GROMACS .gro file of C-alpha atoms in nm:
model
  366
    1MET     CA    1  -0.950   1.110   1.936
    2ALA     CA    2  -0.677   0.848   1.912
    3ARG     CA    3  -0.660   0.617   2.211
    4ALA     CA    4  -0.368   0.617   2.448
    5MET     CA    5  -0.181   0.287   2.454
    6ALA     CA    6  -0.079   0.120   2.778
    7SER     CA    7   0.265   0.060   2.631
    8ALA     CA    8   0.440   0.123   2.303
    9PRO     CA    9   0.380  -0.147   2.042
   10VAL     CA   10   0.657  -0.378   1.932
   11PHE     CA   11   0.787  -0.258   1.596
   12ARG     CA   12   1.009  -0.446   1.352
   13GLU     CA   13   1.154  -0.403   1.006
   14VAL     CA   14   1.083  -0.716   0.801
   15GLN     CA   15   1.220  -0.857   0.476
   16LEU     CA   16   1.041  -1.137   0.292
   17GLN     CA   17   1.219  -1.348   0.030
   18CYS     CA   18   0.980  -1.427  -0.255
   19SER     CA   19   0.995  -1.741  -0.467
   20ASP     CA   20   1.082  -1.537  -0.779
   21GLY     CA   21   1.383  -1.373  -0.615
   22MET     CA   22   1.221  -1.043  -0.525
   23VAL     CA   23   1.257  -0.918  -0.168
   24LEU     CA   24   0.954  -0.749  -0.014
   25ALA     CA   25   1.021  -0.509   0.270
   26GLY     CA   26   0.771  -0.401   0.529
   27GLN     CA   27   0.708  -0.300   0.885
   28SER     CA   28   0.537  -0.504   1.155
   29TRP     CA   29   0.355  -0.390   1.469
   30ARG     CA   30   0.233  -0.602   1.762
   31ALA     CA   31   0.098  -0.509   2.103
   32HIS     CA   32   0.385  -0.703   2.261
   33ASP     CA   33   0.653  -0.955   2.167
   34ASP     CA   34   0.475  -1.266   2.295
   35LEU     CA   35   0.175  -1.226   2.068
   36PHE     CA   36  -0.009  -1.543   2.168
   37ASP     CA   37   0.147  -1.622   2.505
   38ASN     CA   38  -0.134  -1.520   2.737
   39ALA     CA   39  -0.481  -1.650   2.810
   40VAL     CA   40  -0.658  -1.354   2.653
   41SER     CA   41  -0.487  -1.391   2.316
   42ARG     CA   42  -0.525  -1.771   2.316
   43GLU     CA   43  -0.899  -1.733   2.371
   44SER     CA   44  -0.929  -1.481   2.087
   45PRO     CA   45  -0.858  -1.572   1.724
   46PRO     CA   46  -0.563  -1.384   1.576
   47LEU     CA   47  -0.646  -1.069   1.384
   48ARG     CA   48  -0.390  -1.021   1.110
   49ILE     CA   49  -0.400  -0.697   0.914
   50LEU     CA   50  -0.212  -0.630   0.592
   51CYS     CA   51  -0.179  -0.260   0.502
   52MET     CA   52  -0.115  -0.163   0.140
   53HIS     CA   53   0.000   0.184   0.039
   54GLY     CA   54  -0.078   0.399  -0.264
   55TRP     CA   55   0.117   0.465  -0.582
   56MET     CA   56   0.464   0.612  -0.519
   57ASP     CA   57   0.414   0.585  -0.139
   58ASN     CA   58   0.552   0.320   0.095
   59ALA     CA   59   0.483   0.141   0.423
   60ARG     CA   60   0.544   0.455   0.630
   61SER     CA   61   0.216   0.600   0.512
   62PHE     CA   62   0.070   0.379   0.788
   63HIS     CA   63   0.301   0.515   1.059
   64PHE     CA   64   0.003   0.658   1.250
   65LEU     CA   65  -0.273   0.407   1.176
   66ALA     CA   66  -0.081   0.082   1.235
   67PRO     CA   67   0.013   0.145   1.602
   68GLU     CA   68  -0.346   0.247   1.674
   69LEU     CA   69  -0.475  -0.083   1.540
   70VAL     CA   70  -0.265  -0.289   1.782
   71ALA     CA   71  -0.333  -0.065   2.081
   72ASP     CA   72  -0.434  -0.282   2.380
   73ARG     CA   73  -0.515  -0.574   2.147
   74PRO     CA   74  -0.287  -0.867   2.233
   75ASN     CA   75  -0.417  -1.081   1.943
   76VAL     CA   76  -0.355  -0.824   1.665
   77GLU     CA   77  -0.061  -0.809   1.425
   78VAL     CA   78  -0.024  -0.545   1.154
   79PHE     CA   79   0.211  -0.567   0.858
   80ALA     CA   80   0.256  -0.270   0.623
   81LEU     CA   81   0.404  -0.373   0.289
   82ASP     CA   82   0.635  -0.194   0.047
   83PHE     CA   83   0.519  -0.297  -0.298
   84VAL     CA   84   0.782  -0.397  -0.553
   85GLY     CA   85   0.958  -0.085  -0.678
   86HIS     CA   86   0.853   0.114  -0.371
   87GLY     CA   87   1.019   0.183  -0.039
   88LEU     CA   88   1.285  -0.074   0.052
   89SER     CA   89   1.150  -0.356  -0.168
   90SER     CA   90   1.328  -0.492  -0.475
   91HIS     CA   91   1.293  -0.343  -0.820
   92LYS     CA   92   1.201  -0.559  -1.115
   93SER     CA   93   1.481  -0.632  -1.361
   94LYS     CA   94   1.499  -0.432  -1.680
   95ASP     CA   95   1.347  -0.719  -1.879
   96GLY     CA   96   1.092  -0.802  -1.612
   97PRO     CA   97   0.717  -0.783  -1.664
   98SER     CA   98   0.555  -0.445  -1.642
   99ILE     CA   99   0.428  -0.335  -1.305
  100ILE     CA  100   0.051  -0.365  -1.322
  101LEU     CA  101  -0.213  -0.415  -1.055
  102ALA     CA  102  -0.259  -0.784  -1.128
  103GLU     CA  103   0.117  -0.827  -1.083
  104ALA     CA  104   0.094  -0.659  -0.741
  105VAL     CA  105  -0.173  -0.912  -0.640
  106TYR     CA  106   0.088  -1.186  -0.683
  107TYR     CA  107   0.315  -1.014  -0.432
  108VAL     CA  108   0.032  -0.983  -0.183
  109ALA     CA  109   0.000  -1.362  -0.202
  110GLU     CA  110   0.377  -1.396  -0.160
  111ALA     CA  111   0.376  -1.167   0.143
  112LEU     CA  112   0.088  -1.347   0.313
  113HIS     CA  113   0.251  -1.684   0.247
  114GLN     CA  114   0.596  -1.574   0.371
  115LEU     CA  115   0.439  -1.425   0.684
  116GLY     CA  116   0.270  -1.761   0.749
  117TRP     CA  117  -0.072  -1.598   0.754
  118ILE     CA  118  -0.235  -1.807   0.481
  119ASN     CA  119  -0.204  -2.142   0.310
  120THR     CA  120  -0.135  -2.083  -0.059
  121ASN     CA  121  -0.231  -2.437  -0.167
  122ASP     CA  122  -0.526  -2.403  -0.403
  123ASN     CA  123  -0.731  -2.723  -0.408
  124ASN     CA  124  -0.875  -2.698  -0.759
  125ASP     CA  125  -1.069  -2.385  -0.670
  126ASN     CA  126  -1.266  -2.570  -0.404
  127ASN     CA  127  -1.183  -2.295  -0.158
  128ASN     CA  128  -1.300  -2.010  -0.378
  129LYS     CA  129  -1.656  -2.018  -0.251
  130ASP     CA  130  -1.780  -2.061   0.104
  131ASP     CA  131  -2.070  -2.306   0.099
  132GLY     CA  132  -2.101  -2.313   0.476
  133ASN     CA  133  -1.958  -2.664   0.504
  134ASN     CA  134  -1.598  -2.560   0.565
  135THR     CA  135  -1.502  -2.694   0.904
  136ASN     CA  136  -1.213  -2.451   0.942
  137ASN     CA  137  -1.278  -2.133   1.136
  138LYS     CA  138  -1.226  -1.864   0.874
  139HIS     CA  139  -1.111  -1.613   1.136
  140ASP     CA  140  -0.831  -1.850   1.235
  141GLN     CA  141  -0.685  -1.821   0.886
  142GLY     CA  142  -0.824  -1.514   0.713
  143VAL     CA  143  -0.677  -1.167   0.707
  144THR     CA  144  -0.799  -0.809   0.701
  145LEU     CA  145  -0.683  -0.596   0.409
  146ILE     CA  146  -0.647  -0.219   0.445
  147GLY     CA  147  -0.564  -0.041   0.122
  148HIS     CA  148  -0.506   0.324   0.042
  149SER     CA  149  -0.566   0.448  -0.315
  150MET     CA  150  -0.374   0.200  -0.536
  151GLY     CA  151  -0.364  -0.031  -0.235
  152ALA     CA  152  -0.744  -0.016  -0.220
  153ALA     CA  153  -0.763  -0.136  -0.579
  154ILE     CA  154  -0.521  -0.420  -0.505
  155SER     CA  155  -0.726  -0.511  -0.197
  156CYS     CA  156  -1.036  -0.550  -0.414
  157PHE     CA  157  -0.842  -0.761  -0.665
  158TYR     CA  158  -0.706  -0.994  -0.397
  159ALA     CA  159  -1.029  -1.028  -0.199
  160ALA     CA  160  -1.223  -1.109  -0.517
  161ALA     CA  161  -0.966  -1.364  -0.635
  162PHE     CA  162  -0.914  -1.528  -0.294
  163PRO     CA  163  -1.235  -1.469  -0.098
  164GLU     CA  164  -1.166  -1.761   0.139
  165GLN     CA  165  -0.855  -1.583   0.266
  166VAL     CA  166  -1.004  -1.241   0.342
  167ASN     CA  167  -1.223  -1.159   0.640
  168ASN     CA  168  -1.286  -0.793   0.557
  169ILE     CA  169  -1.137  -0.500   0.369
  170VAL     CA  170  -1.098  -0.129   0.439
  171LEU     CA  171  -1.073   0.103   0.140
  172LEU     CA  172  -0.911   0.440   0.214
  173ASP     CA  173  -0.986   0.711  -0.043
  174GLY     CA  174  -1.001   0.453  -0.316
  175ALA     CA  175  -1.279   0.229  -0.442
  176GLY     CA  176  -1.120  -0.024  -0.669
  177PRO     CA  177  -0.918  -0.023  -0.992
  178LEU     CA  178  -0.921   0.284  -1.214
  179ALA     CA  179  -1.148   0.206  -1.509
  180ARG     CA  180  -1.092   0.342  -1.858
  181ASN     CA  181  -1.283   0.351  -2.183
  182PRO     CA  182  -1.225   0.020  -2.367
  183ARG     CA  183  -1.203   0.214  -2.694
  184ASP     CA  184  -0.875   0.368  -2.570
  185ILE     CA  185  -0.684   0.042  -2.527
  186ALA     CA  186  -0.465   0.098  -2.833
  187LYS     CA  187  -0.376   0.448  -2.712
  188HIS     CA  188  -0.269   0.313  -2.372
  189VAL     CA  189  -0.054   0.039  -2.523
  190ARG     CA  190   0.108   0.287  -2.761
  191ALA     CA  191   0.184   0.534  -2.480
  192HIS     CA  192   0.340   0.261  -2.265
  193VAL     CA  193   0.551   0.110  -2.543
  194SER     CA  194   0.675   0.451  -2.659
  195ARG     CA  195   0.775   0.554  -2.308
  196ARG     CA  196   0.935   0.218  -2.238
  197LEU     CA  197   1.149   0.235  -2.552
  198MET     CA  198   1.266   0.584  -2.463
  199GLY     CA  199   1.325   0.500  -2.097
  200ASN     CA  200   1.530   0.190  -2.170
  201ALA     CA  201   1.739   0.367  -2.434
  202SER     CA  202   1.807   0.677  -2.224
  203PRO     CA  203   1.749   0.608  -1.855
  204ARG     CA  204   1.728   0.919  -1.643
  205THR     CA  205   1.959   0.982  -1.351
  206PRO     CA  206   1.751   1.039  -1.038
  207ARG     CA  207   1.741   1.403  -0.931
  208LEU     CA  208   1.971   1.497  -0.645
  209TYR     CA  209   1.809   1.704  -0.370
  210PRO     CA  210   2.068   1.900  -0.170
  211THR     CA  211   1.874   1.855   0.155
  212LEU     CA  212   1.616   1.621   0.299
  213GLU     CA  213   1.392   1.921   0.359
  214LEU     CA  214   1.387   2.001  -0.012
  215ALA     CA  215   1.298   1.641  -0.097
  216VAL     CA  216   1.011   1.659   0.154
  217GLU     CA  217   0.894   1.992   0.011
  218THR     CA  218   0.895   1.842  -0.338
  219ARG     CA  219   0.687   1.546  -0.220
  220CYS     CA  220   0.433   1.785  -0.070
  221LYS     CA  221   0.412   1.986  -0.393
  222THR     CA  222   0.359   1.667  -0.591
  223ALA     CA  223   0.039   1.603  -0.396
  224GLU     CA  224  -0.084   1.954  -0.476
  225ASN     CA  225  -0.043   1.885  -0.849
  226PHE     CA  226  -0.299   1.606  -0.845
  227PRO     CA  227  -0.666   1.671  -0.928
  228GLY     CA  228  -0.892   1.836  -0.675
  229ASN     CA  229  -0.791   2.017  -0.358
  230GLN     CA  230  -0.525   1.773  -0.241
  231TRP     CA  231  -0.238   1.831  -0.003
  232LEU     CA  232   0.012   1.632   0.202
  233SER     CA  233   0.137   1.739   0.543
  234THR     CA  234   0.507   1.791   0.605
  235GLU     CA  235   0.491   1.529   0.882
  236ALA     CA  236   0.345   1.258   0.657
  237ALA     CA  237   0.574   1.347   0.368
  238THR     CA  238   0.879   1.329   0.595
  239GLU     CA  239   0.790   0.977   0.707
  240MET     CA  240   0.755   0.855   0.349
  241VAL     CA  241   1.058   1.042   0.214
  242LEU     CA  242   1.284   0.903   0.489
  243ARG     CA  243   1.191   0.552   0.380
  244GLY     CA  244   1.167   0.632   0.011
  245SER     CA  245   1.500   0.809  -0.037
  246ILE     CA  246   1.868   0.732  -0.007
  247PRO     CA  247   2.148   0.966   0.102
  248VAL     CA  248   2.416   1.027  -0.159
  249THR     CA  249   2.766   1.048  -0.019
  250SER     CA  250   3.096   1.177  -0.150
  251SER     CA  251   3.441   1.102  -0.007
  252THR     CA  252   3.805   1.175  -0.065
  253SER     CA  253   4.061   0.900  -0.018
  254THR     CA  254   4.339   0.965   0.229
  255ASN     CA  255   4.610   0.957  -0.040
  256GLY     CA  256   4.432   1.209  -0.260
  257ASP     CA  257   4.351   0.956  -0.535
  258GLY     CA  258   4.003   0.853  -0.642
  259ASP     CA  259   3.703   1.024  -0.790
  260GLY     CA  260   3.623   1.291  -0.540
  261ALA     CA  261   3.722   1.647  -0.497
  262GLY     CA  262   3.364   1.750  -0.437
  263ALA     CA  263   3.251   2.017  -0.198
  264GLY     CA  264   3.216   1.896   0.158
  265ASN     CA  265   3.468   1.615   0.130
  266THR     CA  266   3.696   1.568   0.426
  267ALA     CA  267   4.070   1.521   0.426
  268ASN     CA  268   4.061   1.191   0.616
  269GLY     CA  269   3.835   1.021   0.364
  270ASP     CA  270   3.515   1.026   0.573
  271ALA     CA  271   3.203   1.018   0.358
  272VAL     CA  272   2.974   1.319   0.373
  273ILE     CA  273   2.615   1.344   0.255
  274THR     CA  274   2.588   1.562  -0.053
  275GLY     CA  275   2.216   1.516  -0.106
  276PHE     CA  276   1.925   1.275  -0.132
  277GLN     CA  277   1.770   1.078  -0.418
  278PHE     CA  278   1.435   0.903  -0.427
  279ARG     CA  279   1.484   0.527  -0.440
  280HIS     CA  280   1.157   0.422  -0.609
  281ASP     CA  281   1.165   0.249  -0.946
  282PRO     CA  282   1.137   0.531  -1.203
  283ARG     CA  283   0.933   0.300  -1.426
  284LEU     CA  284   0.643   0.349  -1.187
  285GLN     CA  285   0.589   0.682  -1.362
  286TRP     CA  286   0.553   0.525  -1.705
  287PRO     CA  287   0.202   0.503  -1.853
  288SER     CA  288   0.034   0.177  -1.763
  289CYS     CA  289   0.004  -0.081  -2.037
  290GLN     CA  290  -0.320  -0.218  -1.895
  291PHE     CA  291  -0.640  -0.073  -1.755
  292LEU     CA  292  -0.966  -0.237  -1.660
  293THR     CA  293  -1.300  -0.148  -1.810
  294TRP     CA  294  -1.583  -0.041  -1.581
  295GLU     CA  295  -1.752  -0.375  -1.646
  296GLN     CA  296  -1.444  -0.560  -1.519
  297THR     CA  297  -1.430  -0.342  -1.208
  298GLN     CA  298  -1.797  -0.413  -1.146
  299ALA     CA  299  -1.726  -0.787  -1.174
  300LEU     CA  300  -1.456  -0.755  -0.906
  301TYR     CA  301  -1.700  -0.580  -0.674
  302GLN     CA  302  -1.959  -0.852  -0.730
  303ASP     CA  303  -1.707  -1.125  -0.643
  304LEU     CA  304  -1.628  -0.978  -0.302
  305GLN     CA  305  -1.771  -1.190  -0.021
  306CYS     CA  306  -1.652  -1.004   0.288
  307PRO     CA  307  -1.764  -0.691   0.478
  308VAL     CA  308  -1.630  -0.368   0.332
  309ALA     CA  309  -1.558  -0.026   0.483
  310LEU     CA  310  -1.531   0.259   0.233
  311LEU     CA  311  -1.376   0.573   0.383
  312LEU     CA  312  -1.332   0.873   0.155
  313ALA     CA  313  -1.157   1.203   0.223
  314LYS     CA  314  -1.350   1.529   0.191
  315ASP     CA  315  -1.064   1.691  -0.002
  316GLY     CA  316  -0.922   1.370  -0.143
  317TRP     CA  317  -0.930   1.230  -0.493
  318PRO     CA  318  -1.222   1.393  -0.684
  319PHE     CA  319  -1.412   1.076  -0.769
  320ASP     CA  320  -1.708   1.100  -1.004
  321GLU     CA  321  -2.018   1.103  -0.782
  322ASP     CA  322  -2.213   0.871  -1.010
  323LYS     CA  323  -1.929   0.617  -1.006
  324VAL     CA  324  -1.909   0.636  -0.627
  325LYS     CA  325  -2.283   0.568  -0.607
  326GLU     CA  326  -2.251   0.271  -0.842
  327ALA     CA  327  -1.956   0.140  -0.641
  328ARG     CA  328  -2.153   0.172  -0.317
  329ASP     CA  329  -2.449  -0.012  -0.470
  330LEU     CA  330  -2.222  -0.302  -0.566
  331LEU     CA  331  -1.989  -0.305  -0.264
  332LYS     CA  332  -2.272  -0.259  -0.012
  333PRO     CA  333  -2.023  -0.131   0.247
  334VAL     CA  334  -2.099  -0.197   0.611
  335MET     CA  335  -1.944   0.143   0.675
  336PHE     CA  336  -1.934   0.439   0.439
  337GLU     CA  337  -1.798   0.771   0.561
  338THR     CA  338  -1.655   1.088   0.413
  339LEU     CA  339  -1.402   1.217   0.663
  340PRO     CA  340  -1.210   1.544   0.696
  341GLY     CA  341  -0.874   1.562   0.524
  342SER     CA  342  -0.703   1.508   0.192
  343HIS     CA  343  -0.598   1.199   0.000
  344HIS     CA  344  -0.349   1.093   0.272
  345PHE     CA  345  -0.595   1.155   0.555
  346HIS     CA  346  -0.479   0.836   0.728
  347ALA     CA  347  -0.121   0.967   0.747
  348ASP     CA  348  -0.166   1.339   0.813
  349PRO     CA  349  -0.156   1.405   1.190
  350ASP     CA  350  -0.453   1.643   1.190
  351THR     CA  351  -0.690   1.389   1.035
  352ALA     CA  352  -0.544   1.042   1.102
  353GLY     CA  353  -0.704   1.010   1.443
  354LYS     CA  354  -1.058   1.014   1.303
  355VAL     CA  355  -0.961   0.760   1.036
  356SER     CA  356  -0.816   0.522   1.294
  357GLU     CA  357  -1.132   0.554   1.507
  358LYS     CA  358  -1.351   0.456   1.213
  359VAL     CA  359  -1.128   0.164   1.114
  360VAL     CA  360  -1.129   0.028   1.470
  361GLU     CA  361  -1.506   0.074   1.485
  362PHE     CA  362  -1.547  -0.122   1.163
  363LEU     CA  363  -1.321  -0.404   1.280
  364ASN     CA  364  -1.520  -0.428   1.601
  365LEU     CA  365  -1.842  -0.446   1.399
  366SER     CA  366  -1.717  -0.716   1.164
   0.00000   0.00000   0.00000
């Protein structure tokens, strides 16, 4: 059962200006505004948690979990990120590099730097391994990464590449990058290039949904189309659609000129909502131009140096059991649980409470 909080957490919308011009959006939760202004929080090292969503989702997938993590914990701050092309974050330019997992790792580093949570100066890789002689308290500087699905893969990437910055990671219905047969590399490149040529030549106009309810219903049906017995609750879908869509308006100018004689327009020129469009970058649906081999994924697991919690959903993504066993053998998770729910079990109200309990339990252990 989710714990009752003494008071509502402090919530903020945040925008982070990256060094390459991209703007990363996100949402921040704290127990209270003066995060480190009392004796309790000064005596406890700060616990900073970065939450990373799955493919085609956004920061609102953590609308239930994030407040639970700061409940009655004056030293905890949670930041849920919108990856580039998702939610309210910037889209890459048309000639920009393809959106791949390794590219997302860069924006995790940008976010942590802009938040002031880590020092991005890399002293000739001297910080990449902890030899026990580092005089800095790791928990004064390190962060906790919580990743769902694609976010879990990115968490593994980042924690393996920057082990000195990560205290622990929580993987939610995801256990690292999706591995593919190395013999298929040419097929993947061909599929990506073909789709990219077609998409750039004839970009699609985003579909207009007459009502928000229909957009939410479509998002729920999308989950049902994925492998296994997956579903997404209306409540969780509504949270993500509200952040991941934009209302389309139509108006009539007061003098009768202009472009609009559409239905619902008003005589005084007031704009009216005619529907909703999803705001994500449509290129996210293109085939990826790069996949990892299983050997590369194994190498990432072996480079992790922090405690890991691996939480899977009973009716989530239908992972191959042998691969899950191999992943567990390499990750050696401090906590491994299969919990009730579907792929978004951390966001669905009927199952999120148990997920939050297990995450808090893991954080207390580590």
